[in-house]
Coordinates of C-alpha atoms and ligand atoms in Angstrom, one line a residue:
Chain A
X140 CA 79.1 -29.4 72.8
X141 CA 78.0 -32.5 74.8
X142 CA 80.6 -34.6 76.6
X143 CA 80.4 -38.2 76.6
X144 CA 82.2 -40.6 78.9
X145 CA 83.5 -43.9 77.1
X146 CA 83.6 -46.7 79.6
X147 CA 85.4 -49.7 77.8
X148 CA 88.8 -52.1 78.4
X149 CA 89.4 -52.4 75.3
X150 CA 91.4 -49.6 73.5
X151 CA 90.7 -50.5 70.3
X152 CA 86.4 -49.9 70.9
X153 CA 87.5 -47.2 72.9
X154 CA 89.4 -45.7 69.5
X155 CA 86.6 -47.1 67.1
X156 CA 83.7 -45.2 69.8
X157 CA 85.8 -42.0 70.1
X158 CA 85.5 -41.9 66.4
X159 CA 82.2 -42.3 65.9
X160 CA 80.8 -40.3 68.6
X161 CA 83.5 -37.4 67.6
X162 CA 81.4 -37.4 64.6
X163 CA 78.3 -36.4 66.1
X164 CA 79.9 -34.0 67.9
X165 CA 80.5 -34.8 70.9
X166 CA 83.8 -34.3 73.3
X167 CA 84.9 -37.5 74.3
X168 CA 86.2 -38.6 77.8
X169 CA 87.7 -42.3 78.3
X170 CA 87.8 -44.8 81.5
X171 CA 89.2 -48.5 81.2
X172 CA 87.0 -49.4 84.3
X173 CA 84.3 -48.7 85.9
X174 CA 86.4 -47.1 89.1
X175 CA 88.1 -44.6 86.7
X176 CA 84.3 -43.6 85.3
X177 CA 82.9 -43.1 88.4
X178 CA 85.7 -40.7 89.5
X179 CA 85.5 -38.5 86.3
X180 CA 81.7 -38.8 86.7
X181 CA 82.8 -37.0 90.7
X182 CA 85.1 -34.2 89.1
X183 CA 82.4 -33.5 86.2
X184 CA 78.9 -35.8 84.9
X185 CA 79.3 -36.2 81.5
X186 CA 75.7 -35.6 79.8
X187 CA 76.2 -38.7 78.0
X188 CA 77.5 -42.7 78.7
X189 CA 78.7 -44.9 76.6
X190 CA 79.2 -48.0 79.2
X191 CA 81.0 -51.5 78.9
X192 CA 79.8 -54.3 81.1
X193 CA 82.5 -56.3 81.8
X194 CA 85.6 -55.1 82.8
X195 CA 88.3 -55.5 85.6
X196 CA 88.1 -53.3 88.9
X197 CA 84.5 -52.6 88.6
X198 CA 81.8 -53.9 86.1
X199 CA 79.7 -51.5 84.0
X200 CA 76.6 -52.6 86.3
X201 CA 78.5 -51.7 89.2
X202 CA 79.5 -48.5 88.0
X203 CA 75.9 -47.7 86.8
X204 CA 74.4 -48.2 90.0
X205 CA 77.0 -45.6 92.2
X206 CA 77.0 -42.9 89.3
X207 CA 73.3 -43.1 89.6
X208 CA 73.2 -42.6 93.6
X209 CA 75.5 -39.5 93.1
X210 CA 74.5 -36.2 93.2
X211 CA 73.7 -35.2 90.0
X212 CA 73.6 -39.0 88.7
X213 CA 70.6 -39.0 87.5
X214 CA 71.2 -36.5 84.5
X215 CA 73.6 -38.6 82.2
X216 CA 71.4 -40.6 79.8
X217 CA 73.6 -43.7 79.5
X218 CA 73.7 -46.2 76.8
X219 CA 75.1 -49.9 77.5
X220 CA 77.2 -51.3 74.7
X221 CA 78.0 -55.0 75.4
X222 CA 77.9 -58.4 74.0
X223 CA 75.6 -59.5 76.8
X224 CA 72.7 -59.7 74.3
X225 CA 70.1 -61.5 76.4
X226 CA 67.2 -60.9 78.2
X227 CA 68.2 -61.1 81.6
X228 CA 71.3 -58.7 81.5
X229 CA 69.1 -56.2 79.0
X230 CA 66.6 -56.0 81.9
X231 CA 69.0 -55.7 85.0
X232 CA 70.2 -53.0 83.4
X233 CA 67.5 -50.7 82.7
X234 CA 66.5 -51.3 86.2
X235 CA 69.9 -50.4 87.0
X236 CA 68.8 -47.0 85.2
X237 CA 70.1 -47.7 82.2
X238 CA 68.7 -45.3 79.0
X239 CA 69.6 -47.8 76.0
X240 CA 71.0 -50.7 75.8
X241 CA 73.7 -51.6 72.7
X242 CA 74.3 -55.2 71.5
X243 CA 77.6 -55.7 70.4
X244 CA 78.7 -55.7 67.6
X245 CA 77.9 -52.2 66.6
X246 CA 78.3 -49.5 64.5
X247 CA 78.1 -45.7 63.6
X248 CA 74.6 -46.5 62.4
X249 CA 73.9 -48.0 65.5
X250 CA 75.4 -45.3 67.7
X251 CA 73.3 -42.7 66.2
X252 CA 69.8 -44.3 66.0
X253 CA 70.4 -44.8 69.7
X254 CA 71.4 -41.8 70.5
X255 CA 69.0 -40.2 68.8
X256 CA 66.0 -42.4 70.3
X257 CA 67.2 -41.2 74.2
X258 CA 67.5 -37.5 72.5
X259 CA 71.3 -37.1 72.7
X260 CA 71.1 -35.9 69.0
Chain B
X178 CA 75.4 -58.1 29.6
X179 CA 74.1 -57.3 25.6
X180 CA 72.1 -54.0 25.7
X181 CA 69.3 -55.3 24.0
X182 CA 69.4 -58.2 26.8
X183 CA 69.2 -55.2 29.4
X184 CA 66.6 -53.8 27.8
X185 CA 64.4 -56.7 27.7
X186 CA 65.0 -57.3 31.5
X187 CA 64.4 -53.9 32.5
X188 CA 61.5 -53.7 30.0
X189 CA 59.8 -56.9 31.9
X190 CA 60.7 -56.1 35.1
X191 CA 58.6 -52.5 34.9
X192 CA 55.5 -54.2 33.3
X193 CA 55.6 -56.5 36.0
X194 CA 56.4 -54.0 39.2
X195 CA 56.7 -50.5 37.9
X196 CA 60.4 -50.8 39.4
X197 CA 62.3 -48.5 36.7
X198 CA 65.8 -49.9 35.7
X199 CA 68.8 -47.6 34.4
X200 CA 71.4 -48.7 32.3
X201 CA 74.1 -47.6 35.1
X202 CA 72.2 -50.6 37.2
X203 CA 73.3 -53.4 34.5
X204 CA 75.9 -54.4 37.0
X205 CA 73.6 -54.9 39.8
X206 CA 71.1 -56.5 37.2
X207 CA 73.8 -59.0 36.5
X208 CA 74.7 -59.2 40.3
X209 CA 71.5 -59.9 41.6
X210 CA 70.9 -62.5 38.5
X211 CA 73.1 -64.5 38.7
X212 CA 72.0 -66.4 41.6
X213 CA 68.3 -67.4 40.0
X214 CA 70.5 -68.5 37.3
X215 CA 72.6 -70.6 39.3
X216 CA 69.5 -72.0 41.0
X217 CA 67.8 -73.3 37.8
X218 CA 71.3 -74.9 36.9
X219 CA 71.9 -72.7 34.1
X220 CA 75.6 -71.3 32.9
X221 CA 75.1 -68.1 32.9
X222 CA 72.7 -64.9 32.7
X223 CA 73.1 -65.4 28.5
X224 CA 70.7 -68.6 29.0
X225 CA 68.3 -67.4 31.6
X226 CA 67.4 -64.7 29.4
X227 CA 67.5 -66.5 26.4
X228 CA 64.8 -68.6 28.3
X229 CA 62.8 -66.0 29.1
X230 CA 62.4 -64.5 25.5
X231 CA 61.8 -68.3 24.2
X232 CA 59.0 -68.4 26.7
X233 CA 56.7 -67.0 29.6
X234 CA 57.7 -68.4 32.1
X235 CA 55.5 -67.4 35.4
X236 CA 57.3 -68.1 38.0
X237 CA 61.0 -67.1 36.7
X238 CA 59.7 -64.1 36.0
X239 CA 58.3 -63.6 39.6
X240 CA 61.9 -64.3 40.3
X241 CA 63.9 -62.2 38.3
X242 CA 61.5 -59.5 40.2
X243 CA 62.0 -60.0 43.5
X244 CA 65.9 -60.5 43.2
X245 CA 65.2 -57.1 41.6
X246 CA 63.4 -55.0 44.5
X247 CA 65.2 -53.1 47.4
X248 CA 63.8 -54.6 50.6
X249 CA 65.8 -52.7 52.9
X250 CA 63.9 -51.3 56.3
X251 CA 63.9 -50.4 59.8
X252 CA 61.4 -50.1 62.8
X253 CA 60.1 -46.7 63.3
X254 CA 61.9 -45.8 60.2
X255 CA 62.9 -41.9 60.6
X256 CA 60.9 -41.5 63.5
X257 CA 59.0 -38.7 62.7
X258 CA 56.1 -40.0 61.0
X259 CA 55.7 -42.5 63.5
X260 CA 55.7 -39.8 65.9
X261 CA 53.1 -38.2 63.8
X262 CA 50.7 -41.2 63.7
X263 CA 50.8 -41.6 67.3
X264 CA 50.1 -38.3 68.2
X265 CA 48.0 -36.3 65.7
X266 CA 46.7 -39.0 63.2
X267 CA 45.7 -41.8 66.2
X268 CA 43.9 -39.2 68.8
X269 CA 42.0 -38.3 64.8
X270 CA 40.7 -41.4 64.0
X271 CA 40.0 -42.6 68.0
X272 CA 37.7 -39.1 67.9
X273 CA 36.4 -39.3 64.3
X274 CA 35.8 -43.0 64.3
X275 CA 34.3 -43.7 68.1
X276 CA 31.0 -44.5 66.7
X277 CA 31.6 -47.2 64.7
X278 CA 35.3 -48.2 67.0
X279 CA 36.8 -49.3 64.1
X280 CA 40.1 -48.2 61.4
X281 CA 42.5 -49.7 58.8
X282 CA 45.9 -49.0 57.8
X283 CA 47.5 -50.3 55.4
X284 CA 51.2 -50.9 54.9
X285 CA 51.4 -50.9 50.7
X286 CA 55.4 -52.2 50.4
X287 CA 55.5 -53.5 53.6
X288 CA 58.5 -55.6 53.1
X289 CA 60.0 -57.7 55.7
X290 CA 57.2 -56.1 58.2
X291 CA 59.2 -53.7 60.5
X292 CA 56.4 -50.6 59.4
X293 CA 53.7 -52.6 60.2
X294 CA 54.9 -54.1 63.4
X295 CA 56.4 -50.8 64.2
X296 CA 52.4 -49.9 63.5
X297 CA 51.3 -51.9 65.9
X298 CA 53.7 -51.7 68.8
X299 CA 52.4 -48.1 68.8
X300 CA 48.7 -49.5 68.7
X301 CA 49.3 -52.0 71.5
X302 CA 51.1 -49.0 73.7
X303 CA 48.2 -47.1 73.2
X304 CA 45.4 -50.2 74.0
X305 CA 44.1 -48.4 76.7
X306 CA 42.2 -45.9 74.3
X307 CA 41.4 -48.3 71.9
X308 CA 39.4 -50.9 74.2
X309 CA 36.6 -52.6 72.8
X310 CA 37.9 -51.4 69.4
X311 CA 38.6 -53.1 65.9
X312 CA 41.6 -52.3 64.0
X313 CA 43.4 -53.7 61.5
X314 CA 46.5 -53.6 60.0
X315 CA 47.1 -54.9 56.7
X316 CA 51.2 -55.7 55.2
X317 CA 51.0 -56.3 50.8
X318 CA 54.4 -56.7 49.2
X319 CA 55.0 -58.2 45.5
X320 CA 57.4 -60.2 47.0
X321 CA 56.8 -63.3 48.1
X322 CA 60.4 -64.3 49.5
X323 CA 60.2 -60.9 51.6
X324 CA 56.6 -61.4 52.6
X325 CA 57.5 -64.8 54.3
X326 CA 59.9 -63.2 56.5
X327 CA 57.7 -60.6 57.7
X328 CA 54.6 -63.6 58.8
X329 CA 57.9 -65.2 60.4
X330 CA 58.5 -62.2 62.3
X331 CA 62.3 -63.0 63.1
X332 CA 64.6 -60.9 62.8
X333 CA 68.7 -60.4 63.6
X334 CA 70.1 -58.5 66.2
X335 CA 71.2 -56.2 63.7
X336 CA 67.7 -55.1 62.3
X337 CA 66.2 -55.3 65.6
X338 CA 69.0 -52.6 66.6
X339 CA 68.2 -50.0 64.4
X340 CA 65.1 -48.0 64.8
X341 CA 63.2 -50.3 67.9
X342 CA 64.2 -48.8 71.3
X343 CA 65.7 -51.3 74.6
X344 CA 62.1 -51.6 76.1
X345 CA 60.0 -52.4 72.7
X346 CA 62.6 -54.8 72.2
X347 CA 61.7 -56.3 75.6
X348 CA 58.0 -56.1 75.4
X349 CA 57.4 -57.5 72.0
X350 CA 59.7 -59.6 71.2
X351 CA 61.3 -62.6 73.0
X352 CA 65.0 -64.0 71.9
X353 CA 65.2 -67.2 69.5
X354 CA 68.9 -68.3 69.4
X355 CA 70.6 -64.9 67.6
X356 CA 67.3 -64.0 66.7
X357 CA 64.2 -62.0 68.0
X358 CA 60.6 -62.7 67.6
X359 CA 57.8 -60.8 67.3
X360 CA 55.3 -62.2 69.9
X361 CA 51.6 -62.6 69.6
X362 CA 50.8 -59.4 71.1
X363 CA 52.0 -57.5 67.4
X364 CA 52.0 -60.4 65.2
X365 CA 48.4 -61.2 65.7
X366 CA 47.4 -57.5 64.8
X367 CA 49.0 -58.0 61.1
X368 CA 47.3 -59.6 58.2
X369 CA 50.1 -59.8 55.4
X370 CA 49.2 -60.6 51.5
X371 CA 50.8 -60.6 48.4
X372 CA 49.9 -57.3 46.7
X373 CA 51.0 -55.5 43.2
X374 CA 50.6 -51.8 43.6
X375 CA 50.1 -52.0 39.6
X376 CA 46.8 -53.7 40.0
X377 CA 43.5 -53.0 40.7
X378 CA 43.9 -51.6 44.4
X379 CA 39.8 -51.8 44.9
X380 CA 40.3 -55.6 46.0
X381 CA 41.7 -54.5 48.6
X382 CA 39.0 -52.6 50.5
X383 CA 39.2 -49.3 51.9
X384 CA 41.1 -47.9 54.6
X385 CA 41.9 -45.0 56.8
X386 CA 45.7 -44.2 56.8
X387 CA 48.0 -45.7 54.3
X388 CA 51.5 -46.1 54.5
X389 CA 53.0 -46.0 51.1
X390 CA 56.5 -45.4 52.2
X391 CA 60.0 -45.9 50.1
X392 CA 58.5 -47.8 46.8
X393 CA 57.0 -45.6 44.7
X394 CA 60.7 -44.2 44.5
X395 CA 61.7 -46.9 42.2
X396 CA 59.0 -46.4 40.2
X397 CA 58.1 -44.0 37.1
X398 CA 56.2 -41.4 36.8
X399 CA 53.4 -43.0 35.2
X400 CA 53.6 -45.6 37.9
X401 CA 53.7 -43.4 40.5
X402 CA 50.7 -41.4 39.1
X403 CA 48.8 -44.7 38.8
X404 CA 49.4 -45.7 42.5
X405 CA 48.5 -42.5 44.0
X406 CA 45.4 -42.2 42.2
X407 CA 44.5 -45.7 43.3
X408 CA 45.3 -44.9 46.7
X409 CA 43.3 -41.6 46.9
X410 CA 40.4 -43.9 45.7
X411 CA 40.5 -46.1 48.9
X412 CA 40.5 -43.6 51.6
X413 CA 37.9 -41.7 53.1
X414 CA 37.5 -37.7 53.2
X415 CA 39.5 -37.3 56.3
X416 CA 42.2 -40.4 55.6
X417 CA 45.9 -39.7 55.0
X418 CA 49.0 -41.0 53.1
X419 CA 52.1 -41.6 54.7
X420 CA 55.0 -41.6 52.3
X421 CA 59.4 -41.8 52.3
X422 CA 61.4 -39.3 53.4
X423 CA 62.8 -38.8 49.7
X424 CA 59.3 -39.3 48.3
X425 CA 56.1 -36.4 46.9
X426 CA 52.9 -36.2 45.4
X427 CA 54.1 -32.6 44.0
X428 CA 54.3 -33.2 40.4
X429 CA 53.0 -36.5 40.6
X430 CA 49.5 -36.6 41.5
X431 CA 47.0 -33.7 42.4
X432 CA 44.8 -36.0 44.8
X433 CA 47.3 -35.6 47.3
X434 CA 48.2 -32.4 49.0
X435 CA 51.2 -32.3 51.8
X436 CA 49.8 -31.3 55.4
X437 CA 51.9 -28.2 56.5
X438 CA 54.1 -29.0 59.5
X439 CA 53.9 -33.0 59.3
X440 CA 56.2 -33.7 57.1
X441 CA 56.4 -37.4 54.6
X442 CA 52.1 -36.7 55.4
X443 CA 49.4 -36.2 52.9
X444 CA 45.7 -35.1 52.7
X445 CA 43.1 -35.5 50.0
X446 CA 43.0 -32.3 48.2
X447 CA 39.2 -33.2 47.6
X448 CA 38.5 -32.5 51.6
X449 CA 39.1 -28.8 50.6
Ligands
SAM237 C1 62.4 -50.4 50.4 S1 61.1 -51.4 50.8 C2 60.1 -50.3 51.8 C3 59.7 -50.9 53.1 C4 59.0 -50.0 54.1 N1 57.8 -49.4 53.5 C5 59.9 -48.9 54.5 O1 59.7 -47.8 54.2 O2 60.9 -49.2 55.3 C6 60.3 -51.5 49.2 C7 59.3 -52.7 49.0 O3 58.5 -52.4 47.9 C8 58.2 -53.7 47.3 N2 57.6 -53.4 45.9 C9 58.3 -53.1 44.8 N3 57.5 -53.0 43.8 C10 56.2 -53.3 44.2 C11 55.0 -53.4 43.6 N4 54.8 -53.1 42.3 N5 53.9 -53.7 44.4 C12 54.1 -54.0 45.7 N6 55.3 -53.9 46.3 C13 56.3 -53.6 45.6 C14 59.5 -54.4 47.3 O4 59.3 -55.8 47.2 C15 60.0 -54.0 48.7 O5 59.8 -54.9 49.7

């Protein structure tokens, strides 16, 4: 079974994400901030990130960038799922190393075409 | 709804499209009615069809048909074939064709134009090969309504979010608003027209590969016999026939044979 981490501050998207992703099988892990992701991403990489952008403590970009510059970082494949919809933040992103890149609002559909494109499923 | 009314909707509605109609789809007959009655400032579905028994009336009926047909589709809908085009069926035709440098495919429902743009996304990733080439890519739909969003090329965050991965997004299309647009790079590779499969498809030229992909579904057997026949006539020895997951030729037409390990694909049985 693949793990993936849920980086979000809200519980609620955390709950509705958890759901989904349970549903395609993966085991879920959950960090309100980017500080709490990066040190479960230390203990154990996850093979798979589900990652908020804005959040207190430390932003999803921030995050992004040190999980990256861990050993091991580059192996997650990590999906961003934000309402930053525009251009600019899409492309800082995926130079940030992001795999995929979510608009908010989303849904189970949404989750799995993604996740399917970057090979998760 | 009467039944006989039904019947005489239904009836219309597959002369017209070859779209078959069940009685267990009277609700969504009367659903998807009830606007276009509404429109033309009529009480209810009682007159519009008492309208269109007292007379033929073109444009209604074109209409009634549309509000009819499933438009539904994605970009690089189930992958797989799309896979299949780029890496067996394209490296084919860029062999097969490099004397005269030129192809068509043909997207035969093409709907609100997420196949062929998908189509040629793939074509513009691969431009390097295909310098100094001519290739076209042509979008028919019955639809009018549907057909006018595809030229538009604009579509919601929504649609663009299932099926088109982060960095197609970025590369051919730029953000309108809520929207995304297709820029020039894929919208000036499509030619769309308004097309009924139940016509002559000679008009239409001849192409290479054809994409005939969840519309035949809604269709008879008759229909569907009809098309695919039509089809086979346009394509060359070596051309192929791309159709829905949920869709065959087995049964249907003996023109069409399914090439073994590339699945939703089809070769012309008269290539041997
Ligand atoms: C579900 S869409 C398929 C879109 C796309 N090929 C795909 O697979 O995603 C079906 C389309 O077939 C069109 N259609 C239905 N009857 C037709 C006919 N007789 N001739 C041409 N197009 C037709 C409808 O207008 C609709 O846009």
């Amino acid at each position: 079974m693949k793990t993936c981490l849920i980086v979000d501050d809200s519980k609620v998207i955390r709950m509705v994400a958890r759901k989904i992703l349970q549903e395609l099988e993966f085991e879920t892990i959950e960090a309100a901030d980017g500080k709490i992701a990066l040190e479960a991403c230390q203990s154990k990489m996850p093979e798979a990130v589900l990652l908020d952008w804005n959040m207190p403590v430390m932003s999803g970009i921030e995050f992004l960038r040190e999980m990256r510059a861990l050993p091991g970082g580059d192996a997650p494949v990590v999906v961003f799922c934000t309402t930053e919809n525009d251009i600019e933040h899409i492309q800082e992103a995926i130079e940030a190393g992001a795999n995929e890149y979510i608009m908010k609002p989303f849904d189970s559909e949404i989750i799995q075409v993604k996740f399917a494109q970057v090979g998760l499923l | 709804m009467k039944p006989e009314d039904f019947d005489f909707i239904s009836k219309l509605i597959n002369e017209q499209s070859g779209l078959v109609l069940t009685r267990d789809k009277a609700y969504l007959l009367e659903s998807r009615l009830m606007p276009v009655a509404r429109k033309r400032g009529l009480n209810g579905l009682e007159d519009l069809i008492a309208g269109m028994r007292a007379r033929v009336d073109k444009e209604l009926t074109q209409e009634v048909m549309e509000a009819m047909t499933t438009n539904e589709s994605f970009f690089f809908r189930d992958i797989k074939p799309f896979e299949i085009f780029r890496e067996n069926i394209l490296p084919h035709l860029l062999q097969s064709r490099a004397d005269k440098k030129s192809f068509r495919i043909w997207c035969a429902a093409a709907s609100s134009g997420q196949e062929p743009y998908s189509l040629a996304i793939i074509l513009n990733e691969e431009a390097s090969k295909l310098a100094g080439w001519r290739t076209e890519i042509v979008g028919t739909d019955i639809s009018v309504d549907i057909l006018n969003k595809a030229k538009a090329g604009l579509y919601s965050q929504f649609e663009v979010q299932r099926g088109l991965p982060i960095q197609l997004l970025l590369k051919y299309f730029t953000k309108q608003g809520d929207m995304w647009q297709a820029n020039s790079k894929i919208a000036s590779m499509v030619q769309y027209k308004e097309y009924n499969l139940l016509d002559s498809l000679l008009p239409l030229g001849k192409f290479d590969v054809v994409f005939c992909r969840n519309v035949l579904i809604y269709f008879d057997q008759k229909n569907k016999t009809k098309v695919l026949e039509g089809i086979s006539t346009l394509l060359p020895d070596d051309g192929v026939l791309f159709m829905g997951g949920a869709e065959t030729v087995l049964g249907i037409s003996d023109k069409f044979k399914p090439v073994s390990g590339q699945r939703g694909v089809y070769s012309l049985t008269r290539n041997g």
